[in-house]
């Protein structure tokens, strides 16, 4: 009998945790019954318990029991993980308060580039239909990528062998976003078939969400006496339609002899954000102190955007597993293409004027009263502003892993060896404004619909929606909107990167637990090409990182486990930062742009956790972590040798604005986690109650070039989640609360920070009480942002500079599984 046919759940757990497959034979078979919350928690906790490192896991069933919009929402419920949202929707993950770039993402162990800039994973394009389990590895093993400074997110997709014969899962949902009454649609379908040797799985999904985002932005200046001076008030309304689609499959053959497995897998996932923006900005021509003022002269500008943001990941893997004597060998080849694009055409009207009164007593609901009707304001001119960005990455990966059991000084051990070769090519350009004339024959007033904004705040300016799509079409018919040839050479990205990695890892069993140790070596070669003052330049470099790690897992009792880990990591600059192209002003002796001489960030740290598995599907744990990070990458104004960018200026001190290396980075924290069920404590019907709660306390800092001590972007001092649930009588109800306090966003101005955020979500699932051919039908209702939160951002001077709200979200649907 082959390894794959013995104990399928144990094999899946072993594979998910990076344990060599042959080790799965040591685990006992687990029979799982169909009680969604309890059983999914049991599976996740068991996988965590038997892991060789500090890891948190969320299963597909758990994802299905939450009102999650995407995988970022799902991950944000795990200890130590915080969500960063864009217009209310989860997009990025701060793992342990670290910058996004410190986390790598993989599908079935194959890490892929981040679509946005090569390093940062985005989770808004990955739907739950593809996911059987997500692992957040916090202590990194030698067989994991070295770039996993904060963590390694491994997304396991479904296998056709998860269930013998034919199986199918379907999900159909519909709903509303209450602000603007936007439509929400959700479709997912996954089907598989397998026998003893062959398996095929296909999946597809499509989701869409329409919403209104009500936005107010400010430029305020605090005075010595605490009074605010109002410089700018910005009123915006966004009409947003966000769509994601995914499709793919997995074809596999499993053999009985030396050839254990041959497979091919495919995943394509795409996210599109269609955004209409109606914006009026009012700048005080004579600023006065105070939150209220009358008869203030205002300079007015108007933006009417019809834009599109999109990103996609297309990844294909071919693999074969062979039992070669005592060695189990896994080989794979992966090809991944990612695309990221931004296209924002904006008729930009400037030079308007009106007198106005304002009242900012309620700072999140500013009131501006115009002396002139908004539609009657005349503008000096309208420009054709086209804001664009593009990055395409092609990556090829060759991966070979081998493992074997051996007896080492009388102790059962497993030796694992592996190598990996990554070749990447990245091309495109950074965010660039292209400015031209707007066709004079187009009368923008003709596209005013007269429909007032849908808003949570007070629409005192009388803002109305324009037919932005019609305006864009008229512009496109009257002028060439192509940006070909208009992107400045100082904005281009052209990078080739090769990473060759090899590792050795030894896992040894003892009566008290096990030890996993090893080393990973990664050599990086890169070439960055660009243009400086019409001269082509090419910068290349090569560096090697030796990354040891050691993990102790102590079984203090049958229920109590103690882990201690030491690990290292390296984080390379993003392709935006590493580009050789820059804008050089020889007269002013300034440079703005990429920095191809940036050094990679290097990290060393420790993790420890105490985990008490005191009851089935239950856990109490406490963990601590510490990381030292050198060469911290951040954006600053610094002094450089002018000869780097302009050889005749060698030895001269020039000013550089762009990514630089800081020093003495540090992040540390404590994590607390509790999951408990009432089934063994309370009588019926209260025995269906349960709680899941976690708390993370974080601190981080680094030193800038000029000696300032700053927080690492993404660090909230406190993050916690509380989930109360009830599961009985075929009914599952879960109420969840999330909180994070203020933090600096890595994608915003480093001087800005987001205020504290909280969310309350509700999910109700009812499984119809019938059993027909092993078919389960569930009805569900989800509600997000029940407390109708407003997200607030602050400038470096401590004053609010943005408030946006988007309302509650409701979804109902049906799931069918057989």
XYZ file of N, CA and C in Angstrom, residues 572-726:
465
model
N 14.336 41.274 0.408
C 14.934 42.066 -0.673
C 14.058 43.279 -0.990
N 14.660 44.334 -1.549
C 13.867 45.502 -1.931
C 12.812 45.140 -2.968
N 11.718 45.909 -2.977
C 10.718 45.734 -4.015
C 11.292 46.206 -5.349
N 10.620 45.821 -6.437
C 11.114 46.223 -7.756
C 10.953 47.723 -7.975
N 9.970 48.343 -7.351
C 9.857 49.797 -7.418
C 11.079 50.461 -6.792
N 11.524 49.911 -5.666
C 12.649 50.507 -4.943
C 13.987 50.207 -5.604
N 14.096 49.028 -6.207
C 15.382 48.556 -6.737
C 15.656 49.064 -8.163
N 14.726 49.774 -8.772
C 14.918 50.210 -10.157
C 16.081 51.194 -10.254
N 16.795 51.115 -11.361
C 17.941 51.994 -11.583
C 17.528 53.354 -12.116
N 16.311 53.460 -12.660
C 15.861 54.717 -13.248
C 15.601 55.759 -12.165
N 15.971 56.994 -12.477
C 15.760 58.095 -11.545
C 15.790 59.408 -12.310
N 15.259 60.428 -11.677
C 15.293 61.771 -12.247
C 16.450 62.537 -11.606
N 17.375 63.017 -12.429
C 18.584 63.678 -11.936
C 18.562 65.144 -12.359
N 18.706 66.024 -11.382
C 18.808 67.460 -11.647
C 20.240 67.871 -11.340
N 21.043 68.029 -12.386
C 22.457 68.338 -12.213
C 22.633 69.720 -11.602
N 21.762 70.650 -11.978
C 21.883 72.018 -11.471
C 21.606 72.079 -9.976
N 20.509 71.448 -9.551
C 20.139 71.474 -8.138
C 20.832 70.383 -7.326
N 21.539 69.482 -8.034
C 22.253 68.360 -7.406
C 21.282 67.506 -6.560
N 20.161 67.120 -7.204
C 19.167 66.290 -6.548
C 18.851 65.074 -7.421
N 18.459 63.983 -6.773
C 18.062 62.754 -7.447
C 16.775 62.263 -6.797
N 15.779 61.898 -7.625
C 14.528 61.321 -7.136
C 14.230 60.070 -7.941
N 14.005 58.955 -7.269
C 13.681 57.731 -8.004
C 14.119 56.484 -7.286
N 14.521 55.485 -8.094
C 14.903 54.201 -7.530
C 16.295 54.217 -6.934
N 16.573 53.171 -6.182
C 17.881 53.037 -5.529
C 18.387 51.618 -5.741
N 19.101 51.366 -6.845
C 19.548 50.000 -7.131
C 20.668 49.513 -6.221
N 21.188 50.391 -5.366
C 22.243 49.973 -4.437
C 21.692 49.635 -3.054
N 20.355 49.607 -2.921
C 19.755 49.239 -1.637
C 20.228 47.860 -1.194
N 20.483 47.724 0.096
C 20.814 46.425 0.660
C 19.553 45.723 1.133
N 19.567 44.408 1.068
C 18.436 43.626 1.569
C 18.384 43.719 3.092
N 17.174 43.677 3.628
C 17.006 43.649 5.078
C 17.341 42.257 5.598
N 18.009 42.207 6.741
C 18.397 40.935 7.342
C 17.829 40.851 8.746
N 17.295 39.678 9.088
C 16.604 39.523 10.368
C 17.086 38.290 11.101
N 17.086 38.382 12.418
C 17.351 37.242 13.288
C 16.420 37.364 14.483
N 15.859 36.236 14.922
C 14.898 36.355 16.008
C 14.581 35.045 16.673
N 13.784 35.137 17.723
C 13.372 33.967 18.489
C 11.855 33.999 18.662
N 11.289 32.808 18.792
C 9.861 32.628 19.083
C 9.736 31.586 20.179
N 8.765 31.771 21.039
C 8.456 30.740 22.018
C 6.960 30.752 22.287
N 6.415 29.595 22.586
C 4.983 29.510 22.896
C 4.728 28.350 23.840
N 3.723 28.521 24.674
C 3.238 27.480 25.570
C 1.789 27.212 25.188
N 1.478 25.951 24.801
C 0.176 25.606 24.245
C -0.466 24.504 25.080
N -1.650 24.779 25.604
C -2.378 23.814 26.433
C -3.621 23.365 25.674
N -3.620 22.101 25.244
C -4.743 21.500 24.531
C -5.611 20.787 25.568
N -6.400 21.570 26.294
C -7.039 21.076 27.511
C -8.320 20.293 27.254
N -8.869 20.373 26.032
C -10.105 19.663 25.711
C -10.193 19.547 24.198
N -11.049 18.653 23.680
C -11.201 18.563 22.225
C -11.597 19.901 21.621
N -10.951 20.246 20.504
C -11.230 21.481 19.763
C -11.033 22.718 20.618
N -10.146 22.643 21.601
C -9.927 23.762 22.519
C -8.440 23.965 22.749
N -8.077 25.211 23.061
C -6.670 25.526 23.307
C -6.568 26.810 24.112
N -5.589 26.863 24.978
C -5.122 28.092 25.607
C -3.635 28.196 25.316
N -3.177 29.332 24.830
C -1.754 29.453 24.498
C -1.283 30.876 24.728
N 0.009 30.986 24.977
C 0.664 32.274 25.075
C 1.993 32.161 24.327
N 2.313 33.176 23.564
C 3.543 33.164 22.784
C 4.252 34.500 22.870
N 5.539 34.472 22.584
C 6.330 35.697 22.556
C 7.284 35.617 21.375
N 7.608 36.780 20.804
C 8.540 36.806 19.671
C 9.403 38.054 19.738
N 10.575 37.946 19.132
C 11.501 39.080 19.069
C 12.287 38.963 17.768
N 12.409 40.077 17.043
C 13.192 40.119 15.813
C 14.100 41.346 15.833
N 15.343 41.152 15.445
C 16.251 42.251 15.146
C 16.384 42.333 13.633
N 16.251 43.535 13.079
C 16.238 43.714 11.631
C 17.247 44.793 11.260
N 18.183 44.448 10.412
C 19.182 45.407 9.955
C 18.842 45.859 8.539
N 19.337 47.023 8.169
C 19.125 47.601 6.828
C 17.643 47.858 6.535
N 16.894 48.320 7.526
C 15.464 48.559 7.349
C 15.243 49.522 6.180
N 14.384 49.121 5.238
C 14.119 49.929 4.043
C 12.947 50.870 4.314
N 13.167 52.142 4.044
C 12.102 53.138 4.192
C 12.395 54.290 3.232
N 11.472 55.215 3.093
C 11.625 56.345 2.179
C 12.045 57.582 2.963
N 13.060 58.279 2.449
C 13.586 59.434 3.164
C 14.317 60.345 2.195
N 14.701 61.503 2.686
C 15.607 62.411 1.969
C 16.970 62.262 2.612
N 17.974 61.910 1.811
C 19.292 61.620 2.360
C 20.369 62.248 1.486
N 21.593 62.166 1.959
C 22.749 62.676 1.228
C 23.515 61.502 0.633
N 23.850 61.604 -0.653
C 24.571 60.538 -1.348
C 25.759 61.115 -2.096
N 26.593 60.225 -2.598
C 27.669 60.618 -3.509
C 27.059 60.801 -4.890
N 27.130 62.019 -5.412
C 26.524 62.306 -6.712
C 27.055 61.449 -7.835
N 28.243 60.884 -7.659
C 28.828 60.054 -8.704
C 28.083 58.767 -8.950
N 27.204 58.329 -8.003
C 26.427 57.104 -8.208
C 25.512 57.268 -9.415
N 24.939 58.471 -9.564
C 23.984 58.710 -10.639
C 24.549 59.597 -11.757
N 25.615 60.348 -11.447
C 26.206 61.237 -12.447
C 27.729 61.199 -12.247
N 28.419 60.317 -12.981
C 29.841 60.057 -12.726
C 30.718 61.300 -12.589
N 30.522 62.375 -13.379
C 31.388 63.558 -13.201
C 31.255 64.195 -11.808
N 30.179 63.836 -11.083
C 29.976 64.444 -9.769
C 30.506 63.568 -8.641
N 31.369 62.626 -8.943
C 31.915 61.736 -7.917
C 32.574 62.547 -6.813
N 32.235 62.213 -5.573
C 32.784 62.917 -4.427
C 31.948 64.082 -3.957
N 30.956 64.500 -4.761
C 30.090 65.607 -4.368
C 28.902 65.076 -3.552
N 28.426 65.878 -2.616
C 27.268 65.508 -1.796
C 25.998 65.995 -2.471
N 25.153 65.054 -2.867
C 23.892 65.373 -3.511
C 22.740 64.943 -2.603
N 21.549 65.469 -2.890
C 20.351 65.101 -2.139
C 19.582 64.027 -2.905
N 19.231 62.939 -2.192
C 18.479 61.837 -2.802
C 17.153 61.680 -2.074
N 16.071 61.560 -2.850
C 14.756 61.278 -2.283
C 14.260 59.947 -2.829
N 14.129 58.975 -1.957
C 13.701 57.639 -2.362
C 13.974 56.648 -1.248
N 13.994 55.367 -1.583
C 14.182 54.310 -0.591
C 15.638 54.258 -0.132
N 15.826 54.158 1.172
C 17.162 54.088 1.768
C 17.150 53.016 2.855
N 18.312 52.709 3.388
C 18.436 51.731 4.463
C 18.626 52.423 5.800
N 17.712 52.122 6.746
C 17.909 52.519 8.128
C 18.648 51.413 8.865
N 18.590 51.451 10.185
C 19.330 50.448 10.959
C 18.621 50.200 12.286
N 19.133 49.201 13.011
C 18.694 48.890 14.374
C 17.186 48.685 14.464
N 16.626 47.929 13.492
C 15.208 47.617 13.545
C 14.911 46.540 14.576
N 13.739 46.619 15.140
C 13.328 45.657 16.158
C 11.817 45.550 16.175
N 11.311 44.330 16.334
C 9.898 44.153 16.645
C 9.767 43.012 17.637
N 8.867 43.191 18.599
C 8.674 42.206 19.649
C 7.217 42.230 20.076
N 6.786 41.142 20.678
C 5.394 41.123 21.087
C 5.004 39.876 21.851
N 3.770 39.913 22.353
C 3.155 38.797 23.066
C 1.852 38.442 22.371
N 1.558 37.147 22.297
C 0.321 36.663 21.682
C -0.416 35.749 22.661
N -1.698 35.978 22.802
C -2.546 35.158 23.655
C -3.697 34.623 22.807
N -4.016 33.348 22.989
C -5.047 32.720 22.173
C -5.860 31.761 23.026
N -7.174 31.796 22.858
C -8.055 30.899 23.596
C -9.204 30.469 22.709
N -9.448 29.159 22.664
C -10.618 28.592 22.007
C -11.213 27.577 22.976
N -12.474 27.735 23.292
C -13.098 26.853 24.272
C -14.543 26.585 23.885
N -14.987 25.351 24.145
C -16.364 24.926 23.893
C -17.047 24.623 25.214
N -18.361 24.820 25.236
C -19.128 24.601 26.471
C -19.699 23.196 26.547
N -19.400 22.332 25.583
C -20.086 21.038 25.497
C -19.826 20.147 26.710
N -18.687 20.294 27.364
C -18.387 19.461 28.525
C -18.641 20.187 29.842
N -19.191 21.400 29.757
C -19.351 22.220 30.957
C -20.813 22.548 31.229
N -21.552 22.910 30.178
C -22.924 23.372 30.345
C -23.908 22.334 29.814
N -25.115 22.294 30.389
C -26.138 21.354 29.903
C -26.783 21.875 28.624
N -27.494 20.996 27.926
C -28.248 21.399 26.737
C -29.329 22.403 27.141
N -29.634 23.379 26.327
C -29.103 23.617 24.984
C -27.870 24.508 24.960
N -27.337 24.848 26.163
C -26.220 25.793 26.219
C -24.886 25.145 25.860
N -24.884 23.821 25.703
C -23.637 23.137 25.376
C -23.165 23.419 23.952
N -23.954 24.143 23.179
C -23.524 24.522 21.839
C -22.738 25.817 21.787
N -22.544 26.457 22.949
C -21.825 27.721 22.989
C -20.315 27.513 22.876
N -19.630 28.545 22.384
C -18.187 28.505 22.310
C -17.622 29.902 22.161
N -16.325 30.023 22.401
C -15.644 31.315 22.280
C -14.267 31.110 21.669
N -13.887 32.053 20.839
C -12.533 32.104 20.286
C -12.046 33.540 20.455
N -10.901 33.709 21.101
C -10.397 35.057 21.365
C -8.880 35.055 21.290
N -8.331 36.139 20.780
C -6.884 36.286 20.774
C -6.504 37.747 20.925
N -5.345 37.968 21.512
C -4.823 39.302 21.787
C -3.341 39.317 21.456
N -2.902 40.351 20.737
C -1.490 40.521 20.424
C -1.051 41.920 20.835
N 0.027 41.984 21.592
C 0.646 43.242 22.013
C 1.985 43.357 21.299
N 2.223 44.472 20.622
C 3.356 44.587 19.706
C 4.098 45.895 19.966
N 5.401 45.848 19.770
C 6.232 47.046 19.809
C 7.283 46.911 18.708
N 7.572 48.013 18.007
C 8.598 47.961 16.964
C 9.238 49.326 16.816
N 10.435 49.336 16.266
C 11.123 50.596 16.009
C 12.314 50.354 15.088
N 12.815 51.432 14.506
C 14.097 51.411 13.803
C 14.634 52.828 13.800
N 15.911 52.956 13.455
C 16.545 54.270 13.416
C 16.727 54.714 11.969
N 16.329 55.953 11.689
C 16.507 56.526 10.364
C 17.951 56.992 10.195
N 18.277 57.435 8.983
C 19.640 57.876 8.705
C 20.055 59.058 9.567
N 19.098 59.904 9.925
C 19.435 61.073 10.736
C 19.254 60.824 12.231
N 19.073 59.551 12.620
C 19.047 59.202 14.031
C 17.683 59.209 14.676
N 16.621 59.529 13.938
C 15.284 59.480 14.514
C 14.861 58.040 14.781
N 14.076 57.833 15.826
C 13.515 56.516 16.125
C 12.072 56.493 15.646
N 11.760 55.593 14.710
C 10.449 55.504 14.089
C 9.871 54.108 14.288
N 8.537 54.003 14.184
C 7.886 52.694 14.201
C 8.020 52.030 12.841
N 8.102 50.713 12.829
C 7.999 49.998 11.568
C 6.590 50.196 11.012
N 6.457 50.452 9.721
C 5.114 50.601 9.145
C 4.281 49.341 9.377
N 3.017 49.545 9.759
C 2.105 48.423 9.958
C 1.920 48.014 11.398
N 2.686 48.611 12.320
C 2.629 48.176 13.708
C 1.506 48.844 14.473
N 0.543 48.050 14.911
C -0.429 48.477 15.913
C 0.029 47.931 17.260
N -0.037 48.751 18.308
C 0.400 48.285 19.620
C -0.474 47.156 20.140
N -1.744 47.158 19.724
C -2.676 46.134 20.209
C -3.601 45.697 19.089
N -3.748 44.373 18.944
C -4.683 43.783 17.996
C -5.416 42.661 18.721
N -6.760 42.632 18.629
C -7.453 41.495 19.230
C -8.727 41.159 18.469
N -9.126 39.914 18.600
C -10.336 39.363 17.991
C -11.104 38.590 19.044
N -12.411 38.736 19.047
C -13.273 37.944 19.921
C -14.426 37.409 19.082
N -14.636 36.108 19.154
C -15.714 35.478 18.400
C -16.539 34.615 19.343
N -17.822 34.915 19.414
C -18.763 34.092 20.170
C -19.595 33.290 19.178
N -19.768 31.999 19.431
C -20.519 31.186 18.483
C -21.410 30.188 19.206
N -22.419 29.756 18.465
C -23.349 28.744 18.960
C -23.621 27.779 17.822
